[in-house]
Amino acid sequence: MKYRRFGRTNWKVSEVGYGMWGMAGWTESDDAQSAKSLDLAVENGVNFFDTAWGYGEGHSEELLGQLVRRHPDKKLYTASKIPPKNFQWPAKPDYTFEDSYPTSHVMEYTEKTLKNLGLEQIDLMQFHTWDDGWSDREEWQRAIEDLKRSGKVAAMGISVNRWEPENGIKALKTGKLDAVQVIYNIFDQNPEDELFPLCDEMDIGVIARVPFDEGTLTGTITKETTFPEGDWRGTYFVPENLNSSVEHADALRPLIPEGMTMAEMALRFITMNKSVATMIPGMRKARNVLVNTAISDGKGLSPALHQELKNHRWDRKPTSWSQ
């Protein structure tokens, strides 16, 4: 496993981290499978784990806390997210600051997260949604200062909306934030335009989420794919999105090197960008852990293939189904 500096925190984080959304609200047997996958990730060098209170109303956080206690000899970086007070994802311009992150709510959910984790301090706490219309409000900036001063939070960040990487730049420019989480993958390259240069300049740690474009870049989704009742992807891959997503993925198939999968190519593409400190694929099963962590070998992709993949940038605008 290769490690990268996480901005001004100076943490050395695994370039392949662990996204824990898929571990929320599962049955007990699935919890056992999750624990096994998490332990395997630690064995393979993963030291950055990203969760949120919103993932099973704290259940995923509890699984992370248990993991930390099972590995007292290793430094595992814990990251979670405060849900907006209105519990609406993503943030919309008409949601007021009071609807989302009043100080009392920020403090309450930080305490809930710490209780779920069983820790006195979390390494990285993030606002789970963001709209730059709130950037000038002093309340959230003072809340961050208070949380750090109390020792409950070591670093603070924001998670920005899908396909809106610029909708967080004003907040980052306040200097109060240490990290930003953004969708970045072969299709979603627009953080390279403004967000990444700013993060480089201000020494802000970057977390790349959705490395597989919700599954499109695994190469396993077809126009006939259906999802189980209640599966979030069923509301995301509506016909207009499913068909165009599959067509974009199909255009990549001729580029996949021999002996490589589309998923591996997708992760290696992200490693080629030095602005990214860590990426957080979901890895619910042991085989996913083994395959995903294996890409952190320093080899990346050939310059020619990387350049070819840059041509597959797909700029999209938020819609009712993009969530």
mmCIF file with all atom_site columns, N, CA, C and O in Angstrom, residues 12-44:
data_model
loop_
_atom_site.group_PDB
_atom_site.id
_atom_site.type_symbol
_atom_site.label_atom_id
_atom_site.label_alt_id
_atom_site.label_comp_id
_atom_site.label_asym_id
_atom_site.label_entity_id
_atom_site.label_seq_id
_atom_site.pdbx_PDB_ins_code
_atom_site.Cartn_x
_atom_site.Cartn_y
_atom_site.Cartn_z
_atom_site.occupancy
_atom_site.B_iso_or_equiv
_atom_site.pdbx_formal_charge
_atom_site.auth_seq_id
_atom_site.auth_comp_id
_atom_site.auth_asym_id
_atom_site.auth_atom_id
_atom_site.pdbx_PDB_model_num
ATOM 1   N N  . LYS A 1 12 ? -0.340  10.544  7.149  1.00 0.00 ? 12 LYS A N  1
ATOM 2   C CA . LYS A 1 12 ? 0.024   9.675   6.030  1.00 0.00 ? 12 LYS A CA 1
ATOM 3   C C  . LYS A 1 12 ? -1.112  8.665   5.860  1.00 0.00 ? 12 LYS A C  1
ATOM 4   O O  . LYS A 1 12 ? -1.234  7.720   6.647  1.00 0.00 ? 12 LYS A O  1
ATOM 5   N N  . VAL A 1 13 ? -1.955  8.898   4.858  1.00 0.00 ? 13 VAL A N  1
ATOM 6   C CA . VAL A 1 13 ? -3.132  8.046   4.681  1.00 0.00 ? 13 VAL A CA 1
ATOM 7   C C  . VAL A 1 13 ? -2.944  7.120   3.480  1.00 0.00 ? 13 VAL A C  1
ATOM 8   O O  . VAL A 1 13 ? -2.252  7.452   2.512  1.00 0.00 ? 13 VAL A O  1
ATOM 9   N N  . SER A 1 14 ? -3.568  5.951   3.563  1.00 0.00 ? 14 SER A N  1
ATOM 10  C CA . SER A 1 14 ? -3.495  4.989   2.467  1.00 0.00 ? 14 SER A CA 1
ATOM 11  C C  . SER A 1 14 ? -4.186  5.578   1.243  1.00 0.00 ? 14 SER A C  1
ATOM 12  O O  . SER A 1 14 ? -5.272  6.157   1.353  1.00 0.00 ? 14 SER A O  1
ATOM 13  N N  . GLU A 1 15 ? -3.560  5.451   0.068  1.00 0.00 ? 15 GLU A N  1
ATOM 14  C CA . GLU A 1 15 ? -4.176  6.054   -1.123 1.00 0.00 ? 15 GLU A CA 1
ATOM 15  C C  . GLU A 1 15 ? -5.472  5.345   -1.492 1.00 0.00 ? 15 GLU A C  1
ATOM 16  O O  . GLU A 1 15 ? -6.332  5.926   -2.162 1.00 0.00 ? 15 GLU A O  1
ATOM 17  N N  . VAL A 1 16 ? -5.644  4.102   -1.042 1.00 0.00 ? 16 VAL A N  1
ATOM 18  C CA . VAL A 1 16 ? -6.947  3.447   -1.126 1.00 0.00 ? 16 VAL A CA 1
ATOM 19  C C  . VAL A 1 16 ? -7.525  3.424   0.286  1.00 0.00 ? 16 VAL A C  1
ATOM 20  O O  . VAL A 1 16 ? -6.997  2.753   1.170  1.00 0.00 ? 16 VAL A O  1
ATOM 21  N N  . GLY A 1 17 ? -8.567  4.205   0.504  1.00 0.00 ? 17 GLY A N  1
ATOM 22  C CA . GLY A 1 17 ? -9.265  4.215   1.776  1.00 0.00 ? 17 GLY A CA 1
ATOM 23  C C  . GLY A 1 17 ? -10.478 3.296   1.688  1.00 0.00 ? 17 GLY A C  1
ATOM 24  O O  . GLY A 1 17 ? -10.590 2.459   0.787  1.00 0.00 ? 17 GLY A O  1
ATOM 25  N N  . TYR A 1 18 ? -11.405 3.471   2.620  1.00 0.00 ? 18 TYR A N  1
ATOM 26  C CA . TYR A 1 18 ? -12.550 2.558   2.714  1.00 0.00 ? 18 TYR A CA 1
ATOM 27  C C  . TYR A 1 18 ? -13.824 3.366   2.907  1.00 0.00 ? 18 TYR A C  1
ATOM 28  O O  . TYR A 1 18 ? -13.979 4.051   3.918  1.00 0.00 ? 18 TYR A O  1
ATOM 29  N N  . GLY A 1 19 ? -14.742 3.293   1.946  1.00 0.00 ? 19 GLY A N  1
ATOM 30  C CA . GLY A 1 19 ? -16.039 3.948   2.064  1.00 0.00 ? 19 GLY A CA 1
ATOM 31  C C  . GLY A 1 19 ? -17.039 3.001   2.709  1.00 0.00 ? 19 GLY A C  1
ATOM 32  O O  . GLY A 1 19 ? -17.247 1.892   2.230  1.00 0.00 ? 19 GLY A O  1
ATOM 33  N N  . MET A 1 20 ? -17.679 3.436   3.806  1.00 0.00 ? 20 MET A N  1
ATOM 34  C CA . MET A 1 20 ? -18.494 2.530   4.612  1.00 0.00 ? 20 MET A CA 1
ATOM 35  C C  . MET A 1 20 ? -20.002 2.708   4.464  1.00 0.00 ? 20 MET A C  1
ATOM 36  O O  . MET A 1 20 ? -20.772 2.212   5.278  1.00 0.00 ? 20 MET A O  1
ATOM 37  N N  . TRP A 1 21 ? -20.434 3.367   3.390  1.00 0.00 ? 21 TRP A N  1
ATOM 38  C CA . TRP A 1 21 ? -21.872 3.566   3.199  1.00 0.00 ? 21 TRP A CA 1
ATOM 39  C C  . TRP A 1 21 ? -22.608 2.230   3.104  1.00 0.00 ? 21 TRP A C  1
ATOM 40  O O  . TRP A 1 21 ? -23.664 2.036   3.696  1.00 0.00 ? 21 TRP A O  1
ATOM 41  N N  . GLY A 1 22 ? -22.038 1.278   2.370  1.00 0.00 ? 22 GLY A N  1
ATOM 42  C CA . GLY A 1 22 ? -22.714 0.008   2.130  1.00 0.00 ? 22 GLY A CA 1
ATOM 43  C C  . GLY A 1 22 ? -22.870 -0.864  3.352  1.00 0.00 ? 22 GLY A C  1
ATOM 44  O O  . GLY A 1 22 ? -23.495 -1.924  3.282  1.00 0.00 ? 22 GLY A O  1
ATOM 45  N N  . MET A 1 23 ? -22.339 -0.430  4.495  1.00 0.00 ? 23 MET A N  1
ATOM 46  C CA . MET A 1 23 ? -22.404 -1.258  5.697  1.00 0.00 ? 23 MET A CA 1
ATOM 47  C C  . MET A 1 23 ? -23.495 -0.794  6.649  1.00 0.00 ? 23 MET A C  1
ATOM 48  O O  . MET A 1 23 ? -23.539 -1.197  7.806  1.00 0.00 ? 23 MET A O  1
ATOM 49  N N  . ALA A 1 24 ? -24.394 0.028   6.162  1.00 0.00 ? 24 ALA A N  1
ATOM 50  C CA . ALA A 1 24 ? -25.421 0.577   7.038  1.00 0.00 ? 24 ALA A CA 1
ATOM 51  C C  . ALA A 1 24 ? -26.697 -0.258  7.005  1.00 0.00 ? 24 ALA A C  1
ATOM 52  O O  . ALA A 1 24 ? -27.111 -0.740  5.958  1.00 0.00 ? 24 ALA A O  1
ATOM 53  N N  . GLY A 1 25 ? -27.309 -0.412  8.148  1.00 0.00 ? 25 GLY A N  1
ATOM 54  C CA . GLY A 1 25 ? -28.615 -1.025  8.233  1.00 0.00 ? 25 GLY A CA 1
ATOM 55  C C  . GLY A 1 25 ? -28.661 -2.473  7.792  1.00 0.00 ? 25 GLY A C  1
ATOM 56  O O  . GLY A 1 25 ? -29.683 -2.957  7.317  1.00 0.00 ? 25 GLY A O  1
ATOM 57  N N  . TRP A 1 26 ? -27.559 -3.174  7.954  1.00 0.00 ? 26 TRP A N  1
ATOM 58  C CA . TRP A 1 26 ? -27.529 -4.575  7.538  1.00 0.00 ? 26 TRP A CA 1
ATOM 59  C C  . TRP A 1 26 ? -27.924 -5.495  8.688  1.00 0.00 ? 26 TRP A C  1
ATOM 60  O O  . TRP A 1 26 ? -27.934 -5.106  9.842  1.00 0.00 ? 26 TRP A O  1
ATOM 61  N N  . THR A 1 27 ? -28.202 -6.755  8.381  1.00 0.00 ? 27 THR A N  1
ATOM 62  C CA . THR A 1 27 ? -28.531 -7.734  9.407  1.00 0.00 ? 27 THR A CA 1
ATOM 63  C C  . THR A 1 27 ? -27.262 -8.159  10.133 1.00 0.00 ? 27 THR A C  1
ATOM 64  O O  . THR A 1 27 ? -26.151 -7.869  9.703  1.00 0.00 ? 27 THR A O  1
ATOM 65  N N  . GLU A 1 28 ? -27.419 -8.894  11.210 1.00 0.00 ? 28 GLU A N  1
ATOM 66  C CA . GLU A 1 28 ? -26.274 -9.284  12.031 1.00 0.00 ? 28 GLU A CA 1
ATOM 67  C C  . GLU A 1 28 ? -25.249 -10.097 11.246 1.00 0.00 ? 28 GLU A C  1
ATOM 68  O O  . GLU A 1 28 ? -24.044 -9.920  11.395 1.00 0.00 ? 28 GLU A O  1
ATOM 69  N N  . SER A 1 29 ? -25.737 -10.995 10.375 1.00 0.00 ? 29 SER A N  1
ATOM 70  C CA . SER A 1 29 ? -24.800 -11.810 9.600  1.00 0.00 ? 29 SER A CA 1
ATOM 71  C C  . SER A 1 29 ? -23.972 -10.934 8.666  1.00 0.00 ? 29 SER A C  1
ATOM 72  O O  . SER A 1 29 ? -22.789 -11.181 8.447  1.00 0.00 ? 29 SER A O  1
ATOM 73  N N  . ASP A 1 30 ? -24.593 -9.889  8.137  1.00 0.00 ? 30 ASP A N  1
ATOM 74  C CA . ASP A 1 30 ? -23.854 -8.983  7.278  1.00 0.00 ? 30 ASP A CA 1
ATOM 75  C C  . ASP A 1 30 ? -22.844 -8.171  8.086  1.00 0.00 ? 30 ASP A C  1
ATOM 76  O O  . ASP A 1 30 ? -21.784 -7.804  7.585  1.00 0.00 ? 30 ASP A O  1
ATOM 77  N N  . ASP A 1 31 ? -23.173 -7.868  9.333  1.00 0.00 ? 31 ASP A N  1
ATOM 78  C CA . ASP A 1 31 ? -22.216 -7.182  10.195 1.00 0.00 ? 31 ASP A CA 1
ATOM 79  C C  . ASP A 1 31 ? -20.954 -8.024  10.351 1.00 0.00 ? 31 ASP A C  1
ATOM 80  O O  . ASP A 1 31 ? -19.839 -7.496  10.376 1.00 0.00 ? 31 ASP A O  1
ATOM 81  N N  . ALA A 1 32 ? -21.136 -9.328  10.460 1.00 0.00 ? 32 ALA A N  1
ATOM 82  C CA . ALA A 1 32 ? -19.977 -10.214 10.589 1.00 0.00 ? 32 ALA A CA 1
ATOM 83  C C  . ALA A 1 32 ? -19.126 -10.171 9.323  1.00 0.00 ? 32 ALA A C  1
ATOM 84  O O  . ALA A 1 32 ? -17.898 -10.128 9.380  1.00 0.00 ? 32 ALA A O  1
ATOM 85  N N  . GLN A 1 33 ? -19.814 -10.159 8.167  1.00 0.00 ? 33 GLN A N  1
ATOM 86  C CA . GLN A 1 33 ? -19.096 -10.073 6.889  1.00 0.00 ? 33 GLN A CA 1
ATOM 87  C C  . GLN A 1 33 ? -18.381 -8.724  6.777  1.00 0.00 ? 33 GLN A C  1
ATOM 88  O O  . GLN A 1 33 ? -17.230 -8.650  6.322  1.00 0.00 ? 33 GLN A O  1
ATOM 89  N N  . SER A 1 34 ? -19.044 -7.668  7.210  1.00 0.00 ? 34 SER A N  1
ATOM 90  C CA . SER A 1 34 ? -18.441 -6.337  7.175  1.00 0.00 ? 34 SER A CA 1
ATOM 91  C C  . SER A 1 34 ? -17.191 -6.286  8.033  1.00 0.00 ? 34 SER A C  1
ATOM 92  O O  . SER A 1 34 ? -16.157 -5.749  7.619  1.00 0.00 ? 34 SER A O  1
ATOM 93  N N  . ALA A 1 35 ? -17.263 -6.845  9.235  1.00 0.00 ? 35 ALA A N  1
ATOM 94  C CA . ALA A 1 35 ? -16.113 -6.843  10.141 1.00 0.00 ? 35 ALA A CA 1
ATOM 95  C C  . ALA A 1 35 ? -14.939 -7.586  9.511  1.00 0.00 ? 35 ALA A C  1
ATOM 96  O O  . ALA A 1 35 ? -13.783 -7.144  9.609  1.00 0.00 ? 35 ALA A O  1
ATOM 97  N N  . LYS A 1 36 ? -15.243 -8.691  8.839  1.00 0.00 ? 36 LYS A N  1
ATOM 98  C CA . LYS A 1 36 ? -14.192 -9.486  8.203  1.00 0.00 ? 36 LYS A CA 1
ATOM 99  C C  . LYS A 1 36 ? -13.522 -8.672  7.086  1.00 0.00 ? 36 LYS A C  1
ATOM 100 O O  . LYS A 1 36 ? -12.291 -8.668  6.945  1.00 0.00 ? 36 LYS A O  1
ATOM 101 N N  . SER A 1 37 ? -14.333 -7.975  6.296  1.00 0.00 ? 37 SER A N  1
ATOM 102 C CA . SER A 1 37 ? -13.793 -7.162  5.204  1.00 0.00 ? 37 SER A CA 1
ATOM 103 C C  . SER A 1 37 ? -12.968 -5.991  5.736  1.00 0.00 ? 37 SER A C  1
ATOM 104 O O  . SER A 1 37 ? -11.908 -5.662  5.195  1.00 0.00 ? 37 SER A O  1
ATOM 105 N N  . LEU A 1 38 ? -13.447 -5.372  6.806  1.00 0.00 ? 38 LEU A N  1
ATOM 106 C CA . LEU A 1 38 ? -12.713 -4.253  7.400  1.00 0.00 ? 38 LEU A CA 1
ATOM 107 C C  . LEU A 1 38 ? -11.371 -4.713  7.959  1.00 0.00 ? 38 LEU A C  1
ATOM 108 O O  . LEU A 1 38 ? -10.341 -4.054  7.758  1.00 0.00 ? 38 LEU A O  1
ATOM 109 N N  . ASP A 1 39 ? -11.375 -5.847  8.641  1.00 0.00 ? 39 ASP A N  1
ATOM 110 C CA . ASP A 1 39 ? -10.112 -6.381  9.182  1.00 0.00 ? 39 ASP A CA 1
ATOM 111 C C  . ASP A 1 39 ? -9.129  -6.703  8.059  1.00 0.00 ? 39 ASP A C  1
ATOM 112 O O  . ASP A 1 39 ? -7.924  -6.448  8.173  1.00 0.00 ? 39 ASP A O  1
ATOM 113 N N  . LEU A 1 40 ? -9.651  -7.280  6.980  1.00 0.00 ? 40 LEU A N  1
ATOM 114 C CA . LEU A 1 40 ? -8.799  -7.622  5.842  1.00 0.00 ? 40 LEU A CA 1
ATOM 115 C C  . LEU A 1 40 ? -8.189  -6.360  5.228  1.00 0.00 ? 40 LEU A C  1
ATOM 116 O O  . LEU A 1 40 ? -7.022  -6.358  4.815  1.00 0.00 ? 40 LEU A O  1
ATOM 117 N N  . ALA A 1 41 ? -8.985  -5.288  5.188  1.00 0.00 ? 41 ALA A N  1
ATOM 118 C CA . ALA A 1 41 ? -8.477  -4.022  4.654  1.00 0.00 ? 41 ALA A CA 1
ATOM 119 C C  . ALA A 1 41 ? -7.311  -3.512  5.502  1.00 0.00 ? 41 ALA A C  1
ATOM 120 O O  . ALA A 1 41 ? -6.291  -3.055  4.972  1.00 0.00 ? 41 ALA A O  1
ATOM 121 N N  . VAL A 1 42 ? -7.456  -3.600  6.815  1.00 0.00 ? 42 VAL A N  1
ATOM 122 C CA . VAL A 1 42 ? -6.367  -3.169  7.704  1.00 0.00 ? 42 VAL A CA 1
ATOM 123 C C  . VAL A 1 42 ? -5.123  -4.012  7.449  1.00 0.00 ? 42 VAL A C  1
ATOM 124 O O  . VAL A 1 42 ? -3.998  -3.491  7.355  1.00 0.00 ? 42 VAL A O  1
ATOM 125 N N  . GLU A 1 43 ? -5.318  -5.311  7.313  1.00 0.00 ? 43 GLU A N  1
ATOM 126 C CA . GLU A 1 43 ? -4.194  -6.213  7.034  1.00 0.00 ? 43 GLU A CA 1
ATOM 127 C C  . GLU A 1 43 ? -3.474  -5.823  5.739  1.00 0.00 ? 43 GLU A C  1
ATOM 128 O O  . GLU A 1 43 ? -2.272  -6.021  5.601  1.00 0.00 ? 43 GLU A O  1
ATOM 129 N N  . ASN A 1 44 ? -4.235  -5.281  4.793  1.00 0.00 ? 44 ASN A N  1
ATOM 130 C CA . ASN A 1 44 ? -3.668  -4.919  3.497  1.00 0.00 ? 44 ASN A CA 1
ATOM 131 C C  . ASN A 1 44 ? -3.263  -3.448  3.420  1.00 0.00 ? 44 ASN A C  1
ATOM 132 O O  . ASN A 1 44 ? -3.061  -2.914  2.325  1.00 0.00 ? 44 ASN A O  1
#
